PDB file of C-alpha atoms in Angstrom:
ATOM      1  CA  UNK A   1     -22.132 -88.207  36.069  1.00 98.00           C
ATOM      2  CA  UNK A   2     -20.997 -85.615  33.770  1.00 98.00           C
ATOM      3  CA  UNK A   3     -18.444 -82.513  34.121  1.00 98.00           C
ATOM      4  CA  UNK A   4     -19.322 -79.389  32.977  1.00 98.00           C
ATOM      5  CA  UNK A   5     -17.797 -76.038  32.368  1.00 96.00           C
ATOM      6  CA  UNK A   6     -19.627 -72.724  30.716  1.00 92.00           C
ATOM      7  CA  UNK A   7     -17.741 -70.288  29.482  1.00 84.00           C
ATOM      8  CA  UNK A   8     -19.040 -67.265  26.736  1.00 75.00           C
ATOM      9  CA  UNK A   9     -15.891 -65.114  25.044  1.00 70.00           C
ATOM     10  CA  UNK A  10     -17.533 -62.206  25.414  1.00 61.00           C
ATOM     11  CA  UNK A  11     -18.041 -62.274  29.071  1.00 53.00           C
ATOM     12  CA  UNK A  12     -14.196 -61.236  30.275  1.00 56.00           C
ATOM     13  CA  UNK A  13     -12.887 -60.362  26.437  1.00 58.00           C
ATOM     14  CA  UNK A  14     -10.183 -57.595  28.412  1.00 64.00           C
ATOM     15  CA  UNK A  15      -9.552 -60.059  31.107  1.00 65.00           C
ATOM     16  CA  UNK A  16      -8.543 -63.385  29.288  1.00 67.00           C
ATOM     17  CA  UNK A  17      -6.394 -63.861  25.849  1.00 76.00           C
ATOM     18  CA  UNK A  18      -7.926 -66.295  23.925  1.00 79.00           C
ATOM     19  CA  UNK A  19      -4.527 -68.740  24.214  1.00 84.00           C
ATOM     20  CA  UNK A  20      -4.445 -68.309  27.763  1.00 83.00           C
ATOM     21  CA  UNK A  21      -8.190 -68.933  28.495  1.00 83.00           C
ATOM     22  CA  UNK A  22      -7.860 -72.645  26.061  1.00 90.00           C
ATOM     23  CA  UNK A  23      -4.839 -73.280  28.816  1.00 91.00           C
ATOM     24  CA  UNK A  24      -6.931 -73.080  31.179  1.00 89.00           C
ATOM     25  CA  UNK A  25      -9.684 -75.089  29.530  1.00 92.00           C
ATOM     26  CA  UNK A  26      -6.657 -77.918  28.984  1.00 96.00           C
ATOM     27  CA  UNK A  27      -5.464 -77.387  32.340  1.00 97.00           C
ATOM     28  CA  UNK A  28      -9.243 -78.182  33.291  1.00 96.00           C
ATOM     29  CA  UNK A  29      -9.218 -81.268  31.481  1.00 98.00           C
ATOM     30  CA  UNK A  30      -6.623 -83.015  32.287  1.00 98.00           C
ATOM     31  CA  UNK A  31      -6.999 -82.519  36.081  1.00 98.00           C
ATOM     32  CA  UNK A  32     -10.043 -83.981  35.203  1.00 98.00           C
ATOM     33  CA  UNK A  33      -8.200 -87.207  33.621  1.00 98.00           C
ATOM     34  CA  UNK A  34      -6.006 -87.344  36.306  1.00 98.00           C
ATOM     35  CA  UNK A  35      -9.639 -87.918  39.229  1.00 98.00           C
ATOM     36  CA  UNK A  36     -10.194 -90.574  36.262  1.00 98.00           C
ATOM     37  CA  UNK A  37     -12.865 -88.938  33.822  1.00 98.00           C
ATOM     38  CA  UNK A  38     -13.389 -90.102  30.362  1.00 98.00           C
ATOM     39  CA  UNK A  39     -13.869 -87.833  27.280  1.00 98.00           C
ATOM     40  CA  UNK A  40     -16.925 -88.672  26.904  1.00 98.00           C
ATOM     41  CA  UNK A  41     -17.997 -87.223  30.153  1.00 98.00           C
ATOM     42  CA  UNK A  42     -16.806 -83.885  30.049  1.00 98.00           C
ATOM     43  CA  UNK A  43     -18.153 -80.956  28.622  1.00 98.00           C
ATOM     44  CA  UNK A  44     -16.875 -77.748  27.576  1.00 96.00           C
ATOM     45  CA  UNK A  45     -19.838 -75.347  26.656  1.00 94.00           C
ATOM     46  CA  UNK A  46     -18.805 -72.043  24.947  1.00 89.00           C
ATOM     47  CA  UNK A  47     -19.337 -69.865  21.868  1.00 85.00           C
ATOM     48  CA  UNK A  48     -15.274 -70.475  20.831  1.00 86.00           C
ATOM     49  CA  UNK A  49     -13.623 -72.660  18.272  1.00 89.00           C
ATOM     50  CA  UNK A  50     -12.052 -74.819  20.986  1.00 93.00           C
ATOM     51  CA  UNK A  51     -11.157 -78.794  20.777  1.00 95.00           C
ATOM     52  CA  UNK A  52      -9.196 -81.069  22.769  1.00 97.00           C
ATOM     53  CA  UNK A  53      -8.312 -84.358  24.013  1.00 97.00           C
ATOM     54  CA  UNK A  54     -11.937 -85.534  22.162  1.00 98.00           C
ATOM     55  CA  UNK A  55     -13.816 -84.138  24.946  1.00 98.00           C
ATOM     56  CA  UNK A  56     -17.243 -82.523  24.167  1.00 98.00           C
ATOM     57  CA  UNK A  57     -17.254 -79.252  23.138  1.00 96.00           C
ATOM     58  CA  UNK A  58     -20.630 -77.439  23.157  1.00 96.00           C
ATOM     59  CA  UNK A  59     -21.282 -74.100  21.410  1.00 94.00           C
ATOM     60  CA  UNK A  60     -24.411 -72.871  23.007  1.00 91.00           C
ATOM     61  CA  UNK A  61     -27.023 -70.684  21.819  1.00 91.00           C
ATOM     62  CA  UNK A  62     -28.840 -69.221  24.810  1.00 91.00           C
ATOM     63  CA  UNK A  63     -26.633 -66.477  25.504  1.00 89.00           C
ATOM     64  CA  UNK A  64     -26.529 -63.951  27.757  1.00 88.00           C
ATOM     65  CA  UNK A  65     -24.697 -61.185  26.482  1.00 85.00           C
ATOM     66  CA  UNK A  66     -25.586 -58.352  28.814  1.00 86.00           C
ATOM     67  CA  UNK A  67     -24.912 -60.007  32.250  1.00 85.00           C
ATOM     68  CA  UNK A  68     -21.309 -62.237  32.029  1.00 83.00           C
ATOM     69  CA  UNK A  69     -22.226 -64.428  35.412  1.00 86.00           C
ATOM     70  CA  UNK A  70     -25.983 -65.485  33.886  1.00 91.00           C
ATOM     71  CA  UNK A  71     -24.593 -67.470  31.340  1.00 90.00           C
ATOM     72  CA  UNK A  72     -23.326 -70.679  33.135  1.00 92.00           C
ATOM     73  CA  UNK A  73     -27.497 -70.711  34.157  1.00 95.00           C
ATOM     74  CA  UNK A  74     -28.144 -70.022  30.254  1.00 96.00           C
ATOM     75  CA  UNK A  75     -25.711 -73.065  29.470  1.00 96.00           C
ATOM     76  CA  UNK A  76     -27.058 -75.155  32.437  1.00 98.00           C
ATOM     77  CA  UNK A  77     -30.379 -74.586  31.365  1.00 98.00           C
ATOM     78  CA  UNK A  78     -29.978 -75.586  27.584  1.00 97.00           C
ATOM     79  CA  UNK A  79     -28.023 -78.390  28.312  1.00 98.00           C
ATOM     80  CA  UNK A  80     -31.187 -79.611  29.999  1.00 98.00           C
ATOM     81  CA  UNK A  81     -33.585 -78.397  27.701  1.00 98.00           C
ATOM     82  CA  UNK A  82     -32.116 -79.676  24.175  1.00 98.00           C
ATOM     83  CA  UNK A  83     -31.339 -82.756  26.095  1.00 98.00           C
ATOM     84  CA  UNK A  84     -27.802 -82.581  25.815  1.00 98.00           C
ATOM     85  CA  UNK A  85     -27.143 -84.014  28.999  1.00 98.00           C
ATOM     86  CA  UNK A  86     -29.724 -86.854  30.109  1.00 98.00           C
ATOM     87  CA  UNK A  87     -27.625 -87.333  32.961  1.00 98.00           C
ATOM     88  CA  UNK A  88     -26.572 -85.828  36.434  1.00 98.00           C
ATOM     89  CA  UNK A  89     -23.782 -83.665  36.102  1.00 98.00           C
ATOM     90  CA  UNK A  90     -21.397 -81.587  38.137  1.00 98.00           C
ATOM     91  CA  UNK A  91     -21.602 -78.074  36.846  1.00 98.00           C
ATOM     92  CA  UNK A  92     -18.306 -75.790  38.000  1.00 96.00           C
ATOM     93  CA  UNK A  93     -16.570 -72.314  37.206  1.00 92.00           C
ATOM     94  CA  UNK A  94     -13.717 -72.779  34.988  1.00 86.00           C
ATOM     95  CA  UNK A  95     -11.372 -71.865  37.550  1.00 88.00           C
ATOM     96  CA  UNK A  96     -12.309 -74.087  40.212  1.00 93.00           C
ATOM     97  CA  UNK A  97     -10.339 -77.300  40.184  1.00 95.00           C
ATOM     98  CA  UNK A  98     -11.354 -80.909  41.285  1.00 97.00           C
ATOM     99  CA  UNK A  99      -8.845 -81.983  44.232  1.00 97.00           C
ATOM    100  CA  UNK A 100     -10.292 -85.135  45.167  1.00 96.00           C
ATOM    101  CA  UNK A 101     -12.202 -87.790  43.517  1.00 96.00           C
ATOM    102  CA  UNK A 102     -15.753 -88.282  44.139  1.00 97.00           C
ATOM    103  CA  UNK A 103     -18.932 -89.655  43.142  1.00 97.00           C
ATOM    104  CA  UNK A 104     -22.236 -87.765  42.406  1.00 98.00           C
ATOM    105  CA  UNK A 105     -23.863 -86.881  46.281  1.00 97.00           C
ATOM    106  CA  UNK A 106     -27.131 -88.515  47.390  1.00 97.00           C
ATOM    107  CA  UNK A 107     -29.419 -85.744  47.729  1.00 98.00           C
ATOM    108  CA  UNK A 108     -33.540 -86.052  47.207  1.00 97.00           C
ATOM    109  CA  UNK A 109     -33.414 -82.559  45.891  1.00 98.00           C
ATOM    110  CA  UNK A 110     -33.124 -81.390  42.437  1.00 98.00           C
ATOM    111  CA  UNK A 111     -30.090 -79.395  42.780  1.00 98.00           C
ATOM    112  CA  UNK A 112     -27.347 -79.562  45.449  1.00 98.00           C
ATOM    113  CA  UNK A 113     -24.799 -76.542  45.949  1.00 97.00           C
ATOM    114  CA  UNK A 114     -23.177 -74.775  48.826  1.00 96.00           C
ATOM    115  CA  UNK A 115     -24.094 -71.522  50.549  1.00 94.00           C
ATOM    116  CA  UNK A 116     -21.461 -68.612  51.633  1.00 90.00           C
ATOM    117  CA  UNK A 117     -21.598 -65.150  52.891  1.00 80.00           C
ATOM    118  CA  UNK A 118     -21.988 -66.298  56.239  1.00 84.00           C
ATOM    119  CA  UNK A 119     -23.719 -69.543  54.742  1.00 86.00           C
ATOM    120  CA  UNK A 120     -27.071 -67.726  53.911  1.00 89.00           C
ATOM    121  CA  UNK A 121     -26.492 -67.497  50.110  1.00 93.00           C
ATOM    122  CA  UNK A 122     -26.444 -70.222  47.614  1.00 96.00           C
ATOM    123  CA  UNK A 123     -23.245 -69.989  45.862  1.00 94.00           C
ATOM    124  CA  UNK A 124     -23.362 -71.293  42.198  1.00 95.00           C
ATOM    125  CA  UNK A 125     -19.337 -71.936  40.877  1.00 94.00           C
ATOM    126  CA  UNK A 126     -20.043 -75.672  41.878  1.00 96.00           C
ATOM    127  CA  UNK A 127     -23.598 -77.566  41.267  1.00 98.00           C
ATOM    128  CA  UNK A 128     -24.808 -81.064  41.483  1.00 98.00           C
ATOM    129  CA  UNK A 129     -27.650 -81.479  39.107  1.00 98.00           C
ATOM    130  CA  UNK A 130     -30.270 -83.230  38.254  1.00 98.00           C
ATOM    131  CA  UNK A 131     -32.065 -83.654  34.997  1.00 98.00           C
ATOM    132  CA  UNK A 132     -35.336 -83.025  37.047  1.00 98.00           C
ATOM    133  CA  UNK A 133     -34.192 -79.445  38.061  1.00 98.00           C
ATOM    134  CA  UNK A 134     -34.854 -78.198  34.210  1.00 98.00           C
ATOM    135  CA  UNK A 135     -37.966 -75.624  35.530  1.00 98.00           C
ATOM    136  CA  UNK A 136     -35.552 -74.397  38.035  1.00 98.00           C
ATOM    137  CA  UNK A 137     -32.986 -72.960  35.075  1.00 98.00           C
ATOM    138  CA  UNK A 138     -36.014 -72.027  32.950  1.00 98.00           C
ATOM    139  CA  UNK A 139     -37.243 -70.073  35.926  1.00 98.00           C
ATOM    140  CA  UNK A 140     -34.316 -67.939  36.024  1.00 97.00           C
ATOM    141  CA  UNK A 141     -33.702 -67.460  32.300  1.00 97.00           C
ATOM    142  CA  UNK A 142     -36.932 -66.234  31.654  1.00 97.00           C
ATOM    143  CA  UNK A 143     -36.763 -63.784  34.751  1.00 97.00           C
ATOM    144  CA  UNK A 144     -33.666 -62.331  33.574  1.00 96.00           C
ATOM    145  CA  UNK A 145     -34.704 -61.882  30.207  1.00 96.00           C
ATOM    146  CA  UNK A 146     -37.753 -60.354  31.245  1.00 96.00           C
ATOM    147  CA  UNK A 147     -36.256 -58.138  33.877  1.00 95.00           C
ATOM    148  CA  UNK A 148     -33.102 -57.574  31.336  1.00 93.00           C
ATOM    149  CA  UNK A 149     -33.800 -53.507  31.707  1.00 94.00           C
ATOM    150  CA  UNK A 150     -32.750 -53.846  35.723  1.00 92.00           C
ATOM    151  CA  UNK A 151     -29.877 -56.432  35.276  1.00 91.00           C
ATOM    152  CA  UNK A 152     -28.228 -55.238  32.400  1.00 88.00           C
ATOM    153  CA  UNK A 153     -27.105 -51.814  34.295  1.00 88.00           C
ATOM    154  CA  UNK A 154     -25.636 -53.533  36.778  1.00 86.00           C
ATOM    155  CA  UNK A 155     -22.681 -55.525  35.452  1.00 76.00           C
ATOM    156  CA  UNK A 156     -21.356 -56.675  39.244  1.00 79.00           C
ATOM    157  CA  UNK A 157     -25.237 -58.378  40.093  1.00 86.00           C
ATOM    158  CA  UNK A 158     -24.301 -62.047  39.341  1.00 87.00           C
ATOM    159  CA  UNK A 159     -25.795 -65.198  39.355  1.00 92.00           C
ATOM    160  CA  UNK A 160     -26.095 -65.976  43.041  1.00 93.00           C
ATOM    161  CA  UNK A 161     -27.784 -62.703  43.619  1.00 93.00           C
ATOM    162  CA  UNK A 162     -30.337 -63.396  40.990  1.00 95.00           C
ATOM    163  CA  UNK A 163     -30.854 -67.170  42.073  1.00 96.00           C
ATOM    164  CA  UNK A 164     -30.882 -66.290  45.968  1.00 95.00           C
ATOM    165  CA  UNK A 165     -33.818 -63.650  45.028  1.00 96.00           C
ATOM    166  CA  UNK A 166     -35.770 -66.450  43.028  1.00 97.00           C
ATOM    167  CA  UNK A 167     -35.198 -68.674  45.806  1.00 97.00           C
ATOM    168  CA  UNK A 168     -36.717 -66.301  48.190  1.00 97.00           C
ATOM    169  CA  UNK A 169     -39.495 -65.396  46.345  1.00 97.00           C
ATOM    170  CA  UNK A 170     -41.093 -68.273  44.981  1.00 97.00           C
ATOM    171  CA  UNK A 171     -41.178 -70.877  48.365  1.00 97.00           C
ATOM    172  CA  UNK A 172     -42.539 -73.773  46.146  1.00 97.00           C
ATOM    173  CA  UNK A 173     -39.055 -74.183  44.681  1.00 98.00           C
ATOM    174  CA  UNK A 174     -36.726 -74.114  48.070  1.00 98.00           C
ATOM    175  CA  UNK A 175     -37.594 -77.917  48.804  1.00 98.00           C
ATOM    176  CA  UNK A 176     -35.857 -79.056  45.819  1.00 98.00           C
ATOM    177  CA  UNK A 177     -32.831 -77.504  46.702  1.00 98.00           C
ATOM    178  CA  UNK A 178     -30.213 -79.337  48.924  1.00 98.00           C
ATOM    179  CA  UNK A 179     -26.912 -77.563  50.994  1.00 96.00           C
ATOM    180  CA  UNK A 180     -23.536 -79.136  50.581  1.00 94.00           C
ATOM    181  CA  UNK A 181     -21.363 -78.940  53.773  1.00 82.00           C
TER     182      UNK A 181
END
């Protein structure tokens, strides 16, 4: 299992300094050597000059400069595509931190993730994924580029809300989706 973390510097540029967002990225990883990762199986995917610790350091290319929450499904997405990542990975938000060790859940889905607002929403700051959920991510990075004109003007629609409506509308794909507790 892989852990990964997306993060674009354009998305909060008036929210984090650059110093004080690579803290948190070094925070990140070693937490992440403390639950007994290796180098080798974390991932830090951004558009910044960042290194440390000799963990891997992506800069991505599918960007999504006119909605800040798409772009962890950008990153997740090309990680898949460009075969980056071959393996099943745990995909969180920069700010949430690992507490506990643990091993990649059995699921028989292609993508395992909690659900909030009164547990009817999937919620996508953590992920378990699989390799074979790669249509899923195409799915919605070709919606929101082709619906870019609705999205754009509405800088608080996130993620979720674009991933719950996908969900919703296209049935075929809610079987390969799996609900943490």
């Amino acid at each position: 299992m892989k852990n990964v973390m997306i993060f674009q510097e354009f998305v909060d540029k008036n929210k984090y300094k650059t110093d004080e967002l690579f803290n948190f990225f070094r925070a990140q990883i070693d937490n992440s050597f403390r639950f007994g990762w290796k180098a080798s199986d974390i991932y830090i995917c951004t558009n910044l000059d960042f290194s440390y610790e000799n963990v891997n350091v992506v800069k991505m290319k599918k960007l999504c400069n006119f909605n800040k929450f798409a772009n962890k499904v950008y990153g997740i997405c090309e990680l898949l595509e460009e075969k980056i990542i071959t393996d099943n990975f745990w995909f969180h938000d920069f700010d949430d931190w690992q507490i506990n060790q643990f091993d990649f859940p059995q699921f028989d889905a292609d993508v395992a993730m909690a659900k909030y607002v009164n547990f009817t929403q999937w919620c996508l700051s953590d992920i378990f994924v699989k390799p074979s959920s790669l249509n899923i991510w195409q799915l919605f990075y070709e919606f929101t580029e082709a619906n870019r004109a609705n999205i754009e003007p509405n800088p608080r629609l996130g993620d979720d809300a674009i991933l719950n409506f996908l969900y919703n509308t296209y049935p075929e794909i809610q079987p390969r989706f799996h609900k943490l507790n």
